[in-house]
mmCIF file of C-alpha atoms in Angstrom:
data_model
loop_
_atom_site.group_PDB
_atom_site.id
_atom_site.type_symbol
_atom_site.label_atom_id
_atom_site.label_comp_id
_atom_site.label_asym_id
_atom_site.label_seq_id
_atom_site.Cartn_x
_atom_site.Cartn_y
_atom_site.Cartn_z
ATOM 1 C CA MET A 143 0.000 0.000 0.000
ATOM 2 C CA LYS A 144 2.840 2.409 0.838
ATOM 3 C CA LYS A 145 4.477 1.707 -2.530
ATOM 4 C CA ILE A 146 1.237 2.507 -4.364
ATOM 5 C CA ALA A 147 0.776 5.734 -2.386
ATOM 6 C CA PHE A 148 4.345 6.778 -3.197
ATOM 7 C CA ALA A 149 3.877 5.971 -6.877
ATOM 8 C CA LEU A 150 0.698 8.041 -6.999
ATOM 9 C CA THR A 151 2.454 10.995 -5.387
ATOM 10 C CA VAL A 152 5.248 10.784 -7.947
ATOM 11 C CA LEU A 153 2.853 10.602 -10.894
ATOM 12 C CA PHE A 154 0.713 13.495 -9.681
ATOM 13 C CA LEU A 155 3.605 15.799 -8.853
ATOM 14 C CA ALA A 156 6.355 14.782 -11.261
ATOM 15 C CA SER A 157 6.978 16.940 -14.289
ATOM 16 C CA ALA A 158 8.763 16.164 -17.517
ATOM 17 C CA SER A 159 12.536 16.195 -17.582
ATOM 18 C CA PHE A 160 14.170 19.373 -18.832
ATOM 19 C CA PHE A 161 16.177 17.183 -21.216
ATOM 20 C CA ALA A 162 13.184 16.404 -23.408
ATOM 21 C CA GLN A 163 13.838 15.136 -26.923
ATOM 22 C CA ALA A 164 11.327 16.078 -29.613
ATOM 23 C CA ILE A 165 9.773 13.318 -31.753
ATOM 24 C CA PRO A 166 9.008 13.872 -35.469
ATOM 25 C CA LEU A 167 5.287 14.249 -36.171
ATOM 26 C CA ALA A 168 4.955 11.194 -38.434
ATOM 27 C CA GLU A 169 6.592 8.978 -35.818
ATOM 28 C CA ALA A 170 4.490 10.540 -33.051
ATOM 29 C CA LYS A 171 1.272 9.733 -34.937
ATOM 30 C CA GLU A 172 2.249 6.078 -35.162
ATOM 31 C CA MET A 173 2.989 6.031 -31.452
ATOM 32 C CA LEU A 174 -0.330 7.652 -30.533
ATOM 33 C CA ALA A 175 -2.212 5.016 -32.535
ATOM 34 C CA LYS A 176 -0.405 2.380 -30.459
ATOM 35 C CA VAL A 177 -1.504 4.157 -27.266
ATOM 36 C CA ASP A 178 -5.142 3.856 -28.393
ATOM 37 C CA LYS A 179 -4.739 0.101 -28.806
ATOM 38 C CA THR A 180 -3.479 -0.331 -25.234
ATOM 39 C CA THR A 181 -6.705 1.196 -23.845
ATOM 40 C CA GLY A 182 -9.024 -1.305 -25.573
ATOM 41 C CA TYR A 183 -9.420 -5.068 -25.665
ATOM 42 C CA TYR A 184 -10.357 -5.924 -29.215
ATOM 43 C CA GLY A 185 -11.005 -9.449 -30.436
ATOM 44 C CA SER A 186 -12.621 -10.565 -27.171
ATOM 45 C CA ASP A 187 -15.024 -9.433 -24.489
ATOM 46 C CA PHE A 188 -13.790 -7.949 -21.213
ATOM 47 C CA THR A 189 -15.164 -8.375 -17.703
ATOM 48 C CA GLY A 190 -13.800 -6.763 -14.557
ATOM 49 C CA GLU A 191 -14.862 -5.931 -11.027
ATOM 50 C CA TYR A 192 -14.471 -2.246 -10.168
ATOM 51 C CA VAL A 193 -14.314 -0.528 -6.794
ATOM 52 C CA LEU A 194 -14.427 3.268 -6.777
ATOM 53 C CA VAL A 195 -13.507 5.100 -3.572
ATOM 54 C CA GLN A 196 -14.348 8.786 -3.725
ATOM 55 C CA GLU A 197 -12.668 11.104 -1.248
ATOM 56 C CA ARG A 198 -14.332 14.441 -0.558
ATOM 57 C CA PRO A 199 -12.069 16.479 1.737
ATOM 58 C CA GLY A 200 -13.870 17.296 4.958
ATOM 59 C CA GLN A 201 -16.804 15.037 4.046
ATOM 60 C CA GLY A 202 -15.339 11.542 4.171
ATOM 61 C CA ASN A 203 -15.304 8.746 1.606
ATOM 62 C CA SER A 204 -17.968 6.917 -0.388
ATOM 63 C CA ILE A 205 -17.536 3.518 -2.053
ATOM 64 C CA THR A 206 -19.178 2.228 -5.228
ATOM 65 C CA SER A 207 -18.668 -1.281 -6.583
ATOM 66 C CA ALA A 208 -19.633 -2.505 -10.043
ATOM 67 C CA ILE A 209 -19.149 -5.257 -12.593
ATOM 68 C CA MET A 210 -18.275 -4.107 -16.099
ATOM 69 C CA HIS A 211 -18.628 -6.005 -19.364
ATOM 70 C CA ARG A 212 -17.164 -4.576 -22.592
ATOM 71 C CA ARG A 213 -17.096 -5.536 -26.235
ATOM 72 C CA ASP A 214 -14.716 -2.905 -27.556
ATOM 73 C CA SER A 215 -14.821 -4.101 -31.168
ATOM 74 C CA LYS A 216 -18.436 -2.877 -31.335
ATOM 75 C CA ALA A 217 -18.242 -0.054 -28.747
ATOM 76 C CA MET A 218 -20.640 -1.940 -26.472
ATOM 77 C CA CYS A 219 -20.647 -1.951 -22.690
ATOM 78 C CA ALA A 220 -22.813 -2.992 -19.734
ATOM 79 C CA ILE A 221 -22.208 -2.042 -16.109
ATOM 80 C CA ARG A 222 -24.084 -3.382 -13.087
ATOM 81 C CA ILE A 223 -23.803 -1.488 -9.800
ATOM 82 C CA THR A 224 -23.328 -3.959 -6.936
ATOM 83 C CA GLY A 225 -22.865 -1.555 -4.035
ATOM 84 C CA PRO A 226 -23.760 0.297 -1.924
ATOM 85 C CA ASP A 227 -27.114 -1.319 -1.169
ATOM 86 C CA SER A 228 -28.967 1.908 -2.014
ATOM 87 C CA ASP A 229 -27.648 1.767 -5.594
ATOM 88 C CA LYS A 230 -27.734 -1.996 -6.151
ATOM 89 C CA GLY A 231 -29.399 -2.931 -9.431
ATOM 90 C CA LYS A 232 -28.664 0.353 -11.165
ATOM 91 C CA GLY A 233 -26.673 0.086 -14.347
ATOM 92 C CA TYR A 234 -25.477 1.416 -17.677
ATOM 93 C CA VAL A 235 -25.675 -0.009 -21.177
ATOM 94 C CA GLN A 236 -23.935 1.304 -24.292
ATOM 95 C CA PHE A 237 -24.679 0.374 -27.901
ATOM 96 C CA ASP A 238 -22.251 2.727 -29.698
ATOM 97 C CA PRO A 239 -19.739 5.487 -28.786
ATOM 98 C CA LYS A 240 -22.416 8.176 -28.398
ATOM 99 C CA SER A 241 -25.326 6.293 -26.776
ATOM 100 C CA ILE A 242 -25.202 5.375 -23.087
ATOM 101 C CA TRP A 243 -28.350 4.566 -21.126
ATOM 102 C CA PHE A 244 -28.656 4.613 -17.332
ATOM 103 C CA TYR A 245 -31.128 2.228 -15.694
ATOM 104 C CA ASP A 246 -32.786 2.903 -12.329
ATOM 105 C CA PRO A 247 -34.698 -0.118 -10.984
ATOM 106 C CA SER A 248 -36.689 2.037 -8.536
ATOM 107 C CA ASN A 249 -38.824 3.383 -11.385
ATOM 108 C CA LYS A 250 -37.760 0.834 -14.026
ATOM 109 C CA GLN A 251 -36.777 3.670 -16.364
ATOM 110 C CA PHE A 252 -33.858 4.226 -18.728
ATOM 111 C CA THR A 253 -32.468 7.736 -19.143
ATOM 112 C CA PHE A 254 -29.868 8.938 -21.632
ATOM 113 C CA THR A 255 -26.427 9.907 -20.329
ATOM 114 C CA ALA A 256 -23.371 11.120 -22.230
ATOM 115 C CA PRO A 257 -19.765 9.849 -22.213
ATOM 116 C CA LYS A 258 -18.607 13.081 -20.557
ATOM 117 C CA ASP A 259 -21.117 12.763 -17.678
ATOM 118 C CA LYS A 260 -19.929 11.676 -14.235
ATOM 119 C CA PHE A 261 -20.138 7.986 -13.343
ATOM 120 C CA GLN A 262 -22.270 7.621 -10.204
ATOM 121 C CA ASN A 263 -21.460 11.212 -9.201
ATOM 122 C CA THR A 264 -17.767 10.406 -8.715
ATOM 123 C CA ASN A 265 -14.825 12.219 -10.304
ATOM 124 C CA VAL A 266 -14.776 9.567 -13.027
ATOM 125 C CA ASN A 267 -16.366 10.328 -16.401
ATOM 126 C CA ASN A 268 -18.262 7.578 -18.216
ATOM 127 C CA SER A 269 -15.673 7.833 -20.994
ATOM 128 C CA ASP A 270 -12.807 7.070 -18.586
ATOM 129 C CA LEU A 271 -14.043 3.486 -18.422
ATOM 130 C CA ARG A 272 -13.994 3.001 -22.201
ATOM 131 C CA PRO A 273 -11.263 2.752 -24.869
ATOM 132 C CA GLN A 274 -9.710 6.073 -25.859
ATOM 133 C CA ARG A 275 -9.525 7.494 -29.400
ATOM 134 C CA TYR A 276 -6.686 9.978 -29.076
ATOM 135 C CA SER A 277 -5.384 9.450 -32.605
ATOM 136 C CA GLU A 278 -8.851 10.008 -34.115
ATOM 137 C CA ASP A 279 -10.126 12.879 -31.965
ATOM 138 C CA TYR A 280 -6.994 14.920 -31.332
ATOM 139 C CA GLU A 281 -4.164 16.567 -33.213
ATOM 140 C CA ILE A 282 -0.623 16.348 -31.868
ATOM 141 C CA THR A 283 0.823 19.691 -30.775
ATOM 142 C CA SER A 284 4.054 18.133 -29.538
ATOM 143 C CA ALA A 285 5.563 14.775 -28.598
ATOM 144 C CA GLU A 286 8.757 14.324 -26.623
ATOM 145 C CA TYR A 287 10.840 11.674 -24.915
ATOM 146 C CA VAL A 288 10.847 12.595 -21.216
ATOM 147 C CA THR A 289 11.167 11.058 -17.774
ATOM 148 C CA LEU A 290 8.257 10.903 -15.332
ATOM 149 C CA GLY A 291 9.709 10.105 -11.952
ATOM 150 C CA LYS A 292 11.792 7.012 -12.759
ATOM 151 C CA LEU A 293 9.804 6.106 -15.877
ATOM 152 C CA ASP A 294 11.065 6.677 -19.421
ATOM 153 C CA CYS A 295 8.058 8.074 -21.232
ATOM 154 C CA VAL A 296 6.677 9.802 -24.274
ATOM 155 C CA CYS A 297 4.719 12.947 -23.454
ATOM 156 C CA PHE A 298 2.039 14.006 -25.947
ATOM 157 C CA THR A 299 0.367 17.412 -25.953
ATOM 158 C CA LEU A 300 -2.943 17.170 -27.812
ATOM 159 C CA ASN A 301 -5.549 19.626 -29.081
ATOM 160 C CA VAL A 302 -8.972 18.477 -30.216
ATOM 161 C CA GLY A 303 -9.479 18.176 -33.963
ATOM 162 C CA LYS A 304 -12.239 20.098 -35.751
ATOM 163 C CA LYS A 305 -14.370 16.999 -36.417
ATOM 164 C CA ALA A 306 -14.403 15.953 -32.743
ATOM 165 C CA ALA A 307 -14.794 19.413 -31.179
ATOM 166 C CA ASN A 308 -18.274 18.624 -29.833
ATOM 167 C CA GLU A 309 -17.578 15.009 -28.925
ATOM 168 C CA VAL A 310 -14.594 14.934 -26.559
ATOM 169 C CA ASP A 311 -14.670 15.642 -22.831
ATOM 170 C CA TYR A 312 -11.729 18.053 -22.872
ATOM 171 C CA PRO A 313 -10.297 20.187 -25.699
ATOM 172 C CA MET A 314 -6.665 19.901 -24.547
ATOM 173 C CA LEU A 315 -4.749 16.970 -23.046
ATOM 174 C CA LYS A 316 -1.278 15.994 -21.966
ATOM 175 C CA ILE A 317 -0.579 12.276 -21.638
ATOM 176 C CA TRP A 318 2.518 10.438 -20.485
ATOM 177 C CA VAL A 319 2.989 6.860 -21.735
ATOM 178 C CA THR A 320 5.878 4.495 -21.103
ATOM 179 C CA LYS A 321 7.944 4.371 -24.269
ATOM 180 C CA ASP A 322 8.487 0.601 -24.294
ATOM 181 C CA ASP A 323 4.827 -0.493 -24.130
ATOM 182 C CA PHE A 324 2.779 2.750 -24.630
ATOM 183 C CA LEU A 325 0.798 2.283 -21.396
ATOM 184 C CA THR A 326 -0.690 5.506 -20.035
ATOM 185 C CA ARG A 327 0.783 6.556 -16.701
ATOM 186 C CA LYS A 328 -0.475 10.113 -16.337
ATOM 187 C CA ARG A 329 -2.963 12.377 -18.030
ATOM 188 C CA GLU A 330 -3.854 16.032 -17.560
ATOM 189 C CA ASP A 331 -7.135 17.477 -18.863
ATOM 190 C CA TYR A 332 -7.352 21.177 -19.742
ATOM 191 C CA SER A 333 -9.988 23.701 -20.707
ATOM 192 C CA LEU A 334 -9.766 25.651 -23.958
ATOM 193 C CA SER A 335 -8.175 28.526 -22.017
ATOM 194 C CA GLY A 336 -5.491 26.219 -20.645
ATOM 195 C CA GLN A 337 -6.835 25.747 -17.112
ATOM 196 C CA LEU A 338 -5.941 22.391 -15.565
ATOM 197 C CA LEU A 339 -9.198 20.571 -14.785
ATOM 198 C CA ARG A 340 -8.222 17.013 -13.843
ATOM 199 C CA VAL A 341 -5.180 14.847 -13.271
ATOM 200 C CA THR A 342 -5.244 11.069 -13.703
ATOM 201 C CA ALA A 343 -2.496 8.761 -12.445
ATOM 202 C CA ILE A 344 -2.198 5.057 -13.279
ATOM 203 C CA PRO A 345 0.591 3.680 -11.072
ATOM 204 C CA SER A 346 0.105 -0.029 -11.701
ATOM 205 C CA TYR A 347 -1.032 -2.516 -14.329
ATOM 206 C CA GLN A 348 -1.819 -6.231 -14.177
ATOM 207 C CA LYS A 349 -1.116 -8.834 -16.854
ATOM 208 C CA VAL A 350 -4.095 -11.017 -17.774
ATOM 209 C CA GLU A 351 -3.843 -13.435 -20.693
ATOM 210 C CA GLY A 352 -1.014 -11.386 -22.134
ATOM 211 C CA ARG A 353 -2.935 -8.105 -21.943
ATOM 212 C CA SER A 354 -2.153 -5.120 -19.716
ATOM 213 C CA VAL A 355 -5.072 -3.920 -17.600
ATOM 214 C CA PRO A 356 -4.899 -1.030 -15.098
ATOM 215 C CA SER A 357 -5.075 -2.422 -11.581
ATOM 216 C CA LYS A 358 -5.366 0.997 -9.980
ATOM 217 C CA MET A 359 -5.897 4.564 -11.113
ATOM 218 C CA VAL A 360 -6.702 7.822 -9.334
ATOM 219 C CA ILE A 361 -8.529 10.787 -10.840
ATOM 220 C CA GLN A 362 -8.116 14.131 -9.096
ATOM 221 C CA ASP A 363 -10.620 16.920 -9.820
ATOM 222 C CA ARG A 364 -8.889 20.313 -9.774
ATOM 223 C CA LEU A 365 -12.189 22.206 -9.720
ATOM 224 C CA ARG A 366 -13.552 20.547 -6.588
ATOM 225 C CA GLY A 367 -11.639 21.034 -3.382
ATOM 226 C CA GLN A 368 -11.606 22.450 0.092
ATOM 227 C CA LYS A 369 -9.028 24.354 2.079
ATOM 228 C CA ILE A 370 -7.939 22.307 5.088
ATOM 229 C CA ASN A 371 -5.211 23.556 7.442
ATOM 230 C CA GLY A 372 -4.364 26.276 4.954
ATOM 231 C CA LYS A 373 -3.908 23.934 1.974
ATOM 232 C CA ILE A 374 -6.277 23.056 -0.858
ATOM 233 C CA LYS A 375 -7.162 19.376 -0.961
ATOM 234 C CA TYR A 376 -8.910 18.253 -4.119
ATOM 235 C CA GLU A 377 -11.625 15.669 -4.537
ATOM 236 C CA SER A 378 -10.389 12.424 -5.979
ATOM 237 C CA THR A 379 -11.640 8.969 -6.899
ATOM 238 C CA GLN A 380 -9.485 5.852 -6.732
ATOM 239 C CA VAL A 381 -10.491 3.042 -9.092
ATOM 240 C CA THR A 382 -9.350 -0.538 -8.454
ATOM 241 C CA VAL A 383 -9.876 -3.276 -11.045
ATOM 242 C CA SER A 384 -9.808 -7.002 -10.190
ATOM 243 C CA ASN A 385 -11.057 -10.441 -11.310
ATOM 244 C CA VAL A 386 -10.463 -9.621 -14.966
ATOM 245 C CA SER A 387 -11.646 -12.056 -17.646
ATOM 246 C CA PHE A 388 -11.636 -12.025 -21.449
ATOM 247 C CA GLN A 389 -14.231 -14.772 -21.810
ATOM 248 C CA LYS A 390 -16.755 -14.423 -24.638
ATOM 249 C CA LEU A 391 -20.194 -13.279 -23.463
ATOM 250 C CA GLY A 392 -23.628 -13.605 -24.987
ATOM 251 C CA ASP A 393 -25.068 -10.700 -26.984
ATOM 252 C CA VAL A 394 -27.901 -10.342 -24.453
ATOM 253 C CA VAL A 395 -25.420 -8.934 -21.897
ATOM 254 C CA TYR A 396 -25.248 -5.720 -23.934
ATOM 255 C CA SER A 397 -28.967 -5.002 -23.799
ATOM 256 C CA LYS A 398 -31.506 -3.145 -21.701
ATOM 257 C CA GLN A 399 -33.186 -6.469 -21.016
ATOM 258 C CA TYR A 400 -30.068 -7.745 -19.290
ATOM 259 C CA LEU A 401 -30.004 -4.861 -16.787
ATOM 260 C CA GLU A 402 -33.708 -5.229 -16.124
ATOM 261 C CA ASN A 403 -33.399 -8.966 -15.463
ATOM 262 C CA MET A 404 -30.310 -8.618 -13.257
ATOM 263 C CA SER A 405 -32.044 -6.066 -11.022
ATOM 264 C CA LEU A 406 -34.922 -8.425 -10.148
#
């Protein structure tokens, strides 16, 4: 636990080395496409158990648990909330990149929600739990070889492309990926004016059937915080992923009917 906490501190606070080496644009584009591939699990389904611990400074913590199923090749997803008891049976189902439906068993109704909306009122966006499309949605402003703490990384600075201007969560990003395997280690989300909005750190990955899956990530919201003992402490949500499987699932899992039946 202490090692994870230290790694998170390093990833949140560390900045790029001053001895950055620029990467040619053509090469950077190829690298960014490889980054996209590491965020998705194509050719099979994905199942994982998620625990989200949200820390609100001065207000304590809240815990949400869920089981996620994904079929990334068709942009399909189903999530069942398993805790707390007050939220049990709620869920999400996605049929394509733009259509996500939230199910509430208390009134047996589905309501539309967007990828950029918050997942269960945490600091996690719905889109954070899906594959990323950096190479399709963004244009590369710069790419450099840098160090992040002790990690040798590539740092990309990205601005949203014209076609995706109304589709992405944030118009400007910086992402740090390890240069040997292109796994994301840190991401910063910015407004159009350049204000830092969120910081995401992914200190550890797990290997499952030859694939790399985040085992822990923390998302810190730079717009939500409280001054405690003279220092601003920001809201954050820690996401832990376990019991990962790539077993093929039936098509019915990615349907409204599935969520309705599982809530009975």
